[in-house]
mmCIF file of C-alpha atoms in Angstrom:
data_model
loop_
_atom_site.group_PDB
_atom_site.id
_atom_site.type_symbol
_atom_site.label_atom_id
_atom_site.label_comp_id
_atom_site.label_asym_id
_atom_site.label_seq_id
_atom_site.Cartn_x
_atom_site.Cartn_y
_atom_site.Cartn_z
ATOM 1 C CA MET H 1 22.219 5.861 3.994
ATOM 2 C CA THR H 2 19.980 5.144 1.040
ATOM 3 C CA THR H 3 17.769 8.054 0.093
ATOM 4 C CA ILE H 4 14.566 8.627 -1.839
ATOM 5 C CA GLU H 5 16.718 9.751 -4.784
ATOM 6 C CA ASP H 6 18.065 6.153 -5.048
ATOM 7 C CA VAL H 7 14.493 4.811 -5.159
ATOM 8 C CA LEU H 8 13.574 7.359 -7.857
ATOM 9 C CA VAL H 9 16.597 6.383 -9.950
ATOM 10 C CA ASP H 10 15.460 2.765 -9.653
ATOM 11 C CA LYS H 11 11.708 3.176 -10.266
ATOM 12 C CA GLY H 12 11.754 6.210 -12.550
ATOM 13 C CA ARG H 13 10.516 9.740 -12.143
ATOM 14 C CA ALA H 14 7.165 9.419 -13.870
ATOM 15 C CA VAL H 15 4.548 11.400 -11.981
ATOM 16 C CA TYR H 16 0.871 10.728 -12.495
ATOM 17 C CA ALA H 17 -0.873 14.001 -11.907
ATOM 18 C CA ILE H 18 -4.191 15.630 -12.715
ATOM 19 C CA ASP H 19 -5.315 19.235 -12.904
ATOM 20 C CA ARG H 20 -7.114 20.081 -9.671
ATOM 21 C CA ALA H 21 -9.890 21.636 -11.763
ATOM 22 C CA ALA H 22 -10.579 18.270 -13.509
ATOM 23 C CA SER H 23 -13.640 16.236 -12.542
ATOM 24 C CA VAL H 24 -13.480 13.370 -10.061
ATOM 25 C CA LEU H 25 -14.754 11.121 -12.846
ATOM 26 C CA ASP H 26 -11.708 11.985 -14.976
ATOM 27 C CA ALA H 27 -9.434 11.308 -11.995
ATOM 28 C CA VAL H 28 -11.037 7.915 -11.343
ATOM 29 C CA GLU H 29 -10.790 6.911 -15.003
ATOM 30 C CA GLU H 30 -7.133 7.856 -14.987
ATOM 31 C CA MET H 31 -6.426 5.929 -11.746
ATOM 32 C CA CYS H 32 -8.148 2.822 -13.092
ATOM 33 C CA ARG H 33 -6.395 3.056 -16.470
ATOM 34 C CA LEU H 34 -3.007 3.381 -14.770
ATOM 35 C CA GLN H 35 -3.860 0.858 -12.017
ATOM 36 C CA ILE H 36 -2.729 3.245 -9.290
ATOM 37 C CA GLY H 37 -4.369 4.263 -6.032
ATOM 38 C CA ALA H 38 -3.770 8.015 -6.111
ATOM 39 C CA LEU H 39 -2.947 10.977 -8.338
ATOM 40 C CA LEU H 40 -1.160 14.184 -7.460
ATOM 41 C CA ALA H 41 -3.400 17.205 -7.992
ATOM 42 C CA VAL H 42 -1.658 20.162 -9.564
ATOM 43 C CA ASP H 43 -2.306 23.883 -10.089
ATOM 44 C CA ASP H 44 -2.426 25.621 -13.458
ATOM 45 C CA ASP H 45 1.329 26.098 -13.171
ATOM 46 C CA GLY H 46 1.935 22.366 -12.550
ATOM 47 C CA MET H 47 2.792 22.887 -8.871
ATOM 48 C CA MET H 48 1.684 20.554 -6.098
ATOM 49 C CA ALA H 49 -1.816 21.312 -4.757
ATOM 50 C CA GLY H 50 -2.957 18.057 -3.124
ATOM 51 C CA ILE H 51 -3.473 14.312 -3.526
ATOM 52 C CA ILE H 52 -6.608 12.490 -4.591
ATOM 53 C CA SER H 53 -6.807 8.807 -3.656
ATOM 54 C CA GLU H 54 -9.298 5.981 -4.079
ATOM 55 C CA ARG H 55 -10.087 6.427 -0.389
ATOM 56 C CA ASP H 56 -10.937 10.119 -0.875
ATOM 57 C CA VAL H 57 -13.259 9.163 -3.729
ATOM 58 C CA MET H 58 -14.934 6.390 -1.741
ATOM 59 C CA ALA H 59 -15.411 8.425 1.448
ATOM 60 C CA ARG H 60 -16.033 11.919 0.048
ATOM 61 C CA VAL H 61 -17.799 11.250 -3.262
ATOM 62 C CA VAL H 62 -19.502 7.843 -3.389
ATOM 63 C CA LEU H 63 -20.689 7.738 0.228
ATOM 64 C CA THR H 64 -21.762 11.376 0.248
ATOM 65 C CA GLN H 65 -23.615 10.901 -3.045
ATOM 66 C CA LEU H 66 -21.775 13.650 -4.916
ATOM 67 C CA ASP H 67 -21.890 13.505 -8.697
ATOM 68 C CA PRO H 68 -18.378 12.464 -9.840
ATOM 69 C CA ALA H 69 -18.869 14.175 -13.219
ATOM 70 C CA SER H 70 -19.580 17.598 -11.741
ATOM 71 C CA THR H 71 -17.404 17.416 -8.608
ATOM 72 C CA ARG H 72 -13.916 18.856 -9.010
ATOM 73 C CA VAL H 73 -10.771 17.128 -7.786
ATOM 74 C CA ALA H 74 -10.000 20.264 -5.732
ATOM 75 C CA ASP H 75 -13.291 19.812 -3.805
ATOM 76 C CA VAL H 76 -12.404 16.387 -2.385
ATOM 77 C CA MET H 77 -8.607 16.050 -2.573
ATOM 78 C CA THR H 78 -6.434 15.807 0.521
ATOM 79 C CA ARG H 79 -4.711 19.166 0.998
ATOM 80 C CA GLU H 80 -2.798 18.329 4.178
ATOM 81 C CA PHE H 81 -0.290 15.980 2.591
ATOM 82 C CA VAL H 82 3.097 14.834 3.830
ATOM 83 C CA SER H 83 6.037 15.102 1.425
ATOM 84 C CA VAL H 84 9.708 14.205 1.226
ATOM 85 C CA GLU H 85 12.799 15.593 -0.498
ATOM 86 C CA PRO H 86 15.250 13.639 -2.654
ATOM 87 C CA ASP H 87 17.799 13.413 0.168
ATOM 88 C CA THR H 88 15.267 12.057 2.698
ATOM 89 C CA PRO H 89 16.562 8.668 3.971
ATOM 90 C CA VAL H 90 14.338 5.710 2.981
ATOM 91 C CA PRO H 91 13.698 4.625 6.614
ATOM 92 C CA THR H 92 12.524 8.174 7.413
ATOM 93 C CA ALA H 93 10.086 8.033 4.480
ATOM 94 C CA MET H 94 8.824 4.648 5.687
ATOM 95 C CA GLY H 95 8.356 6.119 9.170
ATOM 96 C CA LEU H 96 6.361 9.045 7.742
ATOM 97 C CA MET H 97 4.051 6.676 5.859
ATOM 98 C CA THR H 98 3.457 4.689 9.047
ATOM 99 C CA GLU H 99 3.004 7.716 11.283
ATOM 100 C CA HIS H 100 0.664 9.611 8.945
ATOM 101 C CA ARG H 101 -1.024 6.480 7.546
ATOM 102 C CA CYS H 102 -0.471 7.632 3.968
ATOM 103 C CA ARG H 103 0.431 5.448 1.006
ATOM 104 C CA HIS H 104 1.975 8.027 -1.321
ATOM 105 C CA LEU H 105 4.667 10.611 -0.700
ATOM 106 C CA PRO H 106 5.309 13.335 -3.267
ATOM 107 C CA VAL H 107 8.986 14.142 -3.671
ATOM 108 C CA LEU H 108 9.202 17.930 -3.733
ATOM 109 C CA ASP H 109 11.569 20.808 -4.100
ATOM 110 C CA GLY H 110 9.436 23.559 -2.589
ATOM 111 C CA ARG H 111 6.151 23.067 -4.460
ATOM 112 C CA ALA H 112 7.841 21.696 -7.591
ATOM 113 C CA ILE H 113 7.213 17.966 -8.094
ATOM 114 C CA LEU H 114 10.300 15.802 -8.636
ATOM 115 C CA GLY H 115 8.612 12.415 -8.290
ATOM 116 C CA VAL H 116 6.362 10.303 -6.101
ATOM 117 C CA VAL H 117 6.949 7.146 -4.082
ATOM 118 C CA SER H 118 4.254 4.772 -2.895
ATOM 119 C CA ILE H 119 4.273 2.285 -0.033
ATOM 120 C CA GLY H 120 4.550 -0.440 -2.711
ATOM 121 C CA ASP H 121 7.595 1.264 -4.305
ATOM 122 C CA LEU H 122 9.443 1.400 -0.983
ATOM 123 C CA LEU H 123 8.643 -2.220 -0.129
ATOM 124 C CA ARG H 124 9.610 -3.434 -3.606
ATOM 125 C CA TRP H 125 12.832 -1.533 -3.296
ATOM 126 C CA ALA H 126 13.549 -3.024 0.179
ATOM 127 C CA HIS H 127 12.708 -6.488 -1.187
ATOM 128 C CA GLN H 128 15.216 -6.080 -4.048
ATOM 129 C CA GLU H 129 17.861 -4.772 -1.658
ATOM 130 C CA ARG H 130 17.377 -7.805 0.557
ATOM 131 C CA ARG H 131 17.625 -10.192 -2.404
ATOM 132 C CA GLU H 132 20.820 -8.492 -3.508
ATOM 133 C CA GLU H 133 22.186 -8.805 0.045
ATOM 134 C CA VAL H 134 21.321 -12.530 0.090
ATOM 135 C CA ARG H 135 22.918 -12.985 -3.336
ATOM 136 C CA LEU H 136 26.135 -11.296 -2.192
ATOM 137 C CA LEU H 137 26.216 -13.348 1.022
ATOM 138 C CA HIS H 138 25.626 -16.513 -0.977
ATOM 139 C CA GLU H 139 28.429 -15.563 -3.363
ATOM 140 C CA TYR H 140 30.660 -14.877 -0.388
ATOM 141 C CA VAL H 141 30.077 -18.172 1.403
ATOM 142 C CA THR H 142 30.349 -20.255 -1.756
ATOM 143 C CA SER H 143 33.456 -18.509 -3.096
ATOM 144 C CA ALA H 144 36.892 -19.995 -2.608
ATOM 145 C CA TYR H 145 38.003 -17.423 -0.079
ATOM 146 C CA VAL H 146 41.372 -17.913 1.536
ATOM 147 C CA HIS H 147 40.862 -16.566 5.048
ATOM 148 C CA MET F 1 -0.320 -16.918 17.599
ATOM 149 C CA ASN F 2 2.217 -17.164 14.799
ATOM 150 C CA ASN F 3 4.239 -14.315 13.329
ATOM 151 C CA LEU F 4 1.962 -13.669 10.397
ATOM 152 C CA LEU F 5 -1.133 -13.193 12.553
ATOM 153 C CA LYS F 6 0.811 -11.078 15.049
ATOM 154 C CA LEU F 7 1.563 -8.709 12.199
ATOM 155 C CA ALA F 8 -1.826 -8.798 10.413
ATOM 156 C CA ARG F 9 -4.938 -6.909 11.402
ATOM 157 C CA THR F 10 -6.939 -9.147 13.723
ATOM 158 C CA PRO F 11 -9.837 -9.414 13.787
ATOM 159 C CA PRO F 12 -10.120 -8.486 10.116
ATOM 160 C CA VAL F 13 -12.910 -6.387 8.592
ATOM 161 C CA VAL F 14 -15.366 -8.953 7.212
ATOM 162 C CA VAL F 15 -18.669 -8.481 5.368
ATOM 163 C CA SER F 16 -21.146 -11.024 4.063
ATOM 164 C CA GLN F 17 -21.686 -11.173 0.301
ATOM 165 C CA GLU F 18 -25.246 -9.818 0.661
ATOM 166 C CA THR F 19 -24.048 -6.632 2.402
ATOM 167 C CA SER F 20 -24.652 -3.519 0.312
ATOM 168 C CA VAL F 21 -21.601 -1.853 -1.174
ATOM 169 C CA ALA F 22 -22.452 1.323 0.789
ATOM 170 C CA ASN F 23 -22.427 -0.532 4.110
ATOM 171 C CA ALA F 24 -19.179 -2.281 3.252
ATOM 172 C CA MET F 25 -17.607 1.083 2.329
ATOM 173 C CA ARG F 26 -18.854 2.713 5.545
ATOM 174 C CA LYS F 27 -17.343 -0.108 7.581
ATOM 175 C CA MET F 28 -14.017 0.228 5.719
ATOM 176 C CA VAL F 29 -13.919 4.017 6.189
ATOM 177 C CA ARG F 30 -14.867 3.703 9.879
ATOM 178 C CA CYS F 31 -12.138 1.116 10.476
ATOM 179 C CA GLY F 32 -9.623 3.005 8.320
ATOM 180 C CA VAL F 33 -8.897 0.022 6.062
ATOM 181 C CA GLY F 34 -8.685 -0.320 2.308
ATOM 182 C CA ALA F 35 -10.199 -3.792 2.007
ATOM 183 C CA ALA F 36 -12.778 -6.095 3.562
ATOM 184 C CA ALA F 37 -12.897 -9.882 3.287
ATOM 185 C CA VAL F 38 -16.184 -11.138 1.812
ATOM 186 C CA VAL F 39 -17.732 -14.302 3.252
ATOM 187 C CA ASP F 40 -20.584 -16.643 2.394
ATOM 188 C CA ARG F 41 -21.933 -18.314 5.541
ATOM 189 C CA GLY F 42 -18.639 -17.678 7.297
ATOM 190 C CA ARG F 43 -16.387 -18.942 4.502
ATOM 191 C CA ALA F 44 -14.074 -16.549 2.625
ATOM 192 C CA ILE F 45 -15.072 -16.157 -1.029
ATOM 193 C CA GLY F 46 -13.556 -12.836 -2.105
ATOM 194 C CA ILE F 47 -12.197 -9.448 -1.177
ATOM 195 C CA PHE F 48 -13.741 -6.002 -1.642
ATOM 196 C CA THR F 49 -11.232 -3.170 -2.016
ATOM 197 C CA GLU F 50 -11.201 0.580 -2.598
ATOM 198 C CA ARG F 51 -10.207 -0.230 -6.177
ATOM 199 C CA ASP F 52 -13.376 -2.331 -6.610
ATOM 200 C CA ALA F 53 -15.386 0.552 -5.151
ATOM 201 C CA VAL F 54 -14.135 3.083 -7.674
ATOM 202 C CA ALA F 55 -13.739 0.797 -10.706
ATOM 203 C CA ARG F 56 -16.799 -1.458 -10.456
ATOM 204 C CA VAL F 57 -19.225 0.774 -8.598
ATOM 205 C CA LEU F 58 -18.506 4.408 -9.423
ATOM 206 C CA LEU F 59 -17.231 3.940 -12.998
ATOM 207 C CA GLU F 60 -19.823 1.332 -13.925
ATOM 208 C CA GLU F 61 -22.533 3.507 -12.386
ATOM 209 C CA ARG F 62 -23.907 0.903 -9.994
ATOM 210 C CA SER F 63 -25.842 2.055 -6.960
ATOM 211 C CA PRO F 64 -23.841 1.451 -3.755
ATOM 212 C CA TRP F 65 -27.126 1.211 -1.841
ATOM 213 C CA THR F 66 -28.655 -1.620 -3.834
ATOM 214 C CA THR F 67 -25.622 -3.499 -5.132
ATOM 215 C CA PRO F 68 -24.532 -6.438 -2.965
ATOM 216 C CA VAL F 69 -20.813 -6.550 -2.346
ATOM 217 C CA GLY F 70 -20.688 -10.104 -3.724
ATOM 218 C CA GLU F 71 -21.481 -8.703 -7.174
ATOM 219 C CA VAL F 72 -18.469 -6.391 -7.369
ATOM 220 C CA MET F 73 -15.860 -8.103 -5.170
ATOM 221 C CA THR F 74 -12.594 -9.525 -6.486
ATOM 222 C CA ALA F 75 -12.777 -13.317 -6.675
ATOM 223 C CA PRO F 76 -11.367 -15.941 -6.618
ATOM 224 C CA LEU F 77 -9.552 -14.980 -3.474
ATOM 225 C CA LEU F 78 -5.784 -15.055 -3.190
ATOM 226 C CA PHE F 79 -4.908 -15.868 0.436
ATOM 227 C CA VAL F 80 -2.375 -17.552 2.705
ATOM 228 C CA GLY F 81 -2.859 -20.037 5.532
ATOM 229 C CA PRO F 82 -2.051 -19.065 9.134
ATOM 230 C CA ASP F 83 1.171 -21.100 9.041
ATOM 231 C CA ALA F 84 2.553 -19.336 5.976
ATOM 232 C CA ASP F 85 5.920 -17.702 6.269
ATOM 233 C CA LEU F 86 6.088 -13.889 6.360
ATOM 234 C CA HIS F 87 8.583 -13.900 3.494
ATOM 235 C CA GLU F 88 6.203 -15.982 1.408
ATOM 236 C CA ALA F 89 3.347 -13.556 2.104
ATOM 237 C CA ARG F 90 5.585 -10.578 1.312
ATOM 238 C CA SER F 91 6.688 -12.130 -2.000
ATOM 239 C CA ILE F 92 3.088 -12.850 -3.028
ATOM 240 C CA MET F 93 2.023 -9.262 -2.328
ATOM 241 C CA ILE F 94 4.988 -7.636 -4.044
ATOM 242 C CA ILE F 95 5.054 -9.919 -7.098
ATOM 243 C CA LYS F 96 1.267 -9.912 -7.614
ATOM 244 C CA GLY F 97 1.112 -6.183 -6.881
ATOM 245 C CA ILE F 98 -1.664 -6.504 -4.288
ATOM 246 C CA ARG F 99 -2.176 -4.335 -1.226
ATOM 247 C CA HIS F 100 -4.082 -6.822 0.937
ATOM 248 C CA LEU F 101 -3.704 -10.532 1.595
ATOM 249 C CA PRO F 102 -6.180 -12.350 3.862
ATOM 250 C CA VAL F 103 -5.034 -15.071 6.246
ATOM 251 C CA VAL F 104 -7.565 -17.903 5.993
ATOM 252 C CA ASP F 105 -7.705 -21.219 7.871
ATOM 253 C CA ARG F 106 -8.644 -24.657 6.462
ATOM 254 C CA ASP F 107 -12.323 -24.096 7.221
ATOM 255 C CA GLY F 108 -12.396 -20.890 5.192
ATOM 256 C CA LYS F 109 -12.528 -18.648 8.249
ATOM 257 C CA VAL F 110 -10.765 -15.306 7.799
ATOM 258 C CA LEU F 111 -8.343 -14.913 10.704
ATOM 259 C CA GLY F 112 -6.583 -11.710 9.693
ATOM 260 C CA MET F 113 -5.820 -9.264 6.905
ATOM 261 C CA LEU F 114 -2.264 -8.463 5.973
ATOM 262 C CA SER F 115 -1.643 -5.120 4.252
ATOM 263 C CA LEU F 116 1.369 -3.375 2.744
ATOM 264 C CA ARG F 117 1.279 -1.105 5.790
ATOM 265 C CA HIS F 118 1.917 -4.115 8.071
ATOM 266 C CA LEU F 119 4.849 -5.164 5.905
ATOM 267 C CA MET F 120 6.173 -1.615 6.143
ATOM 268 C CA ALA F 121 6.022 -1.741 9.965
ATOM 269 C CA GLU F 122 7.957 -5.009 9.866
ATOM 270 C CA GLU F 123 10.494 -3.474 7.478
ATOM 271 C CA ILE F 124 11.077 -0.556 9.882
ATOM 272 C CA ASP F 125 11.578 -3.008 12.773
ATOM 273 C CA ASP F 126 14.131 -4.906 10.689
ATOM 274 C CA LEU F 127 15.989 -1.723 9.772
ATOM 275 C CA GLU F 128 16.081 -0.589 13.403
ATOM 276 C CA HIS F 129 17.344 -4.003 14.456
ATOM 277 C CA GLU F 130 20.037 -3.838 11.754
ATOM 278 C CA VAL F 131 21.143 -0.383 12.929
ATOM 279 C CA GLU F 132 21.318 -1.582 16.558
ATOM 280 C CA THR F 133 23.323 -4.646 15.548
ATOM 281 C CA LEU F 134 25.744 -2.549 13.527
ATOM 282 C CA ALA F 135 26.089 -0.026 16.361
ATOM 283 C CA ALA F 136 26.807 -2.833 18.846
ATOM 284 C CA TYR F 137 29.314 -4.342 16.439
ATOM 285 C CA GLU F 138 31.106 -1.031 15.915
ATOM 286 C CA ALA F 139 31.224 -0.322 19.655
ATOM 287 C CA ARG F 140 32.873 -3.659 20.381
ATOM 288 C CA ASP F 141 36.610 -3.740 20.902
ATOM 289 C CA SER F 142 38.023 -6.338 18.656
ATOM 290 C CA ILE F 143 41.548 -7.666 18.471
ATOM 291 C CA GLY F 144 40.850 -9.125 15.081
ATOM 292 C CA GLY F 145 40.097 -5.720 13.518
#
C-alpha cells in the first residue's frame, strides 16, 4: 500500500511554516508569496503548534475586523488539527481530509514536523499514478506478447 | 444529471458583482466553501476565492464593507460546460493548480462548483472500487492461475 512517505519522496519535504508569535499580516504575505493556502504554525523550538489557513484569516481576522498587523498567528490559528505519520496509507489520508474537511495534513513524528501534504498534492500524486498505470497498460497491449 | 454535476456542489454559492466583499465572505463561511461564482445579471463573469480575499482585500487594504466583489474577483473565468468529462475537469484543475472550477451552461448560468474536495471523494470511491475488484478477483477460484 502506498504511504504518505512515497508522496513526500515525490513532492519533497519542504515545509512552509511560520512562528506562531508572528503577525497575521506576515503570515498572509508569506502565503501569497508562496501561492499556498496555509502555513504550519510552530513554537520557539520549531515544533508543531497549529495551522493558519486563508479561511482562518478570512473568517477570524477580516470578518471580525481584527488588525492583521497586531494580531498574532497564535490568536487565530487552528489548534485542533489532524495529522498523519509517514507510514499512513494514502487512502487513509484522503479519508481524513474528507472526514475532517481539511486541506492540509502535517506529517509528524510526535510534535516534530517531517513534512506536509495538501489535498492538491494527494490528487496530483493519484493523477500521476493513474497516468503511469495507463502507460503501462498501453505498453502491455501494444507489445508483442506471446501468450 | 450528468456525472460532473452529480459530483459538484449544486446549487453553487453565487454572488452578484455588486455584492460587498464582506457579504460574499460571510456567505462563503456560512456555506463552508472556499469560492463563490460571481455573476452579472445571472451570467457568470468571475470567481471570488479565499485567495482573492486575503491577497486583494486584506493585503491591499481595501475595505470589505465597501468594496464590491466584482472589483477583486478573479476574471476571466475558467469553467467547464455541463457535458464535460470528469477526467477533463480533473486535468484542468490539477494542471492549472486551481481549487475550484465552475460548471457553466451555454447561457452563462452557473450550475455547480467543482472543488478539489469533490475530486478527492471521487478518488476514494475509485480506490474502494479497485480494492473490491481485487478482492473479488483474488477470491475467485481459477484454473488458469
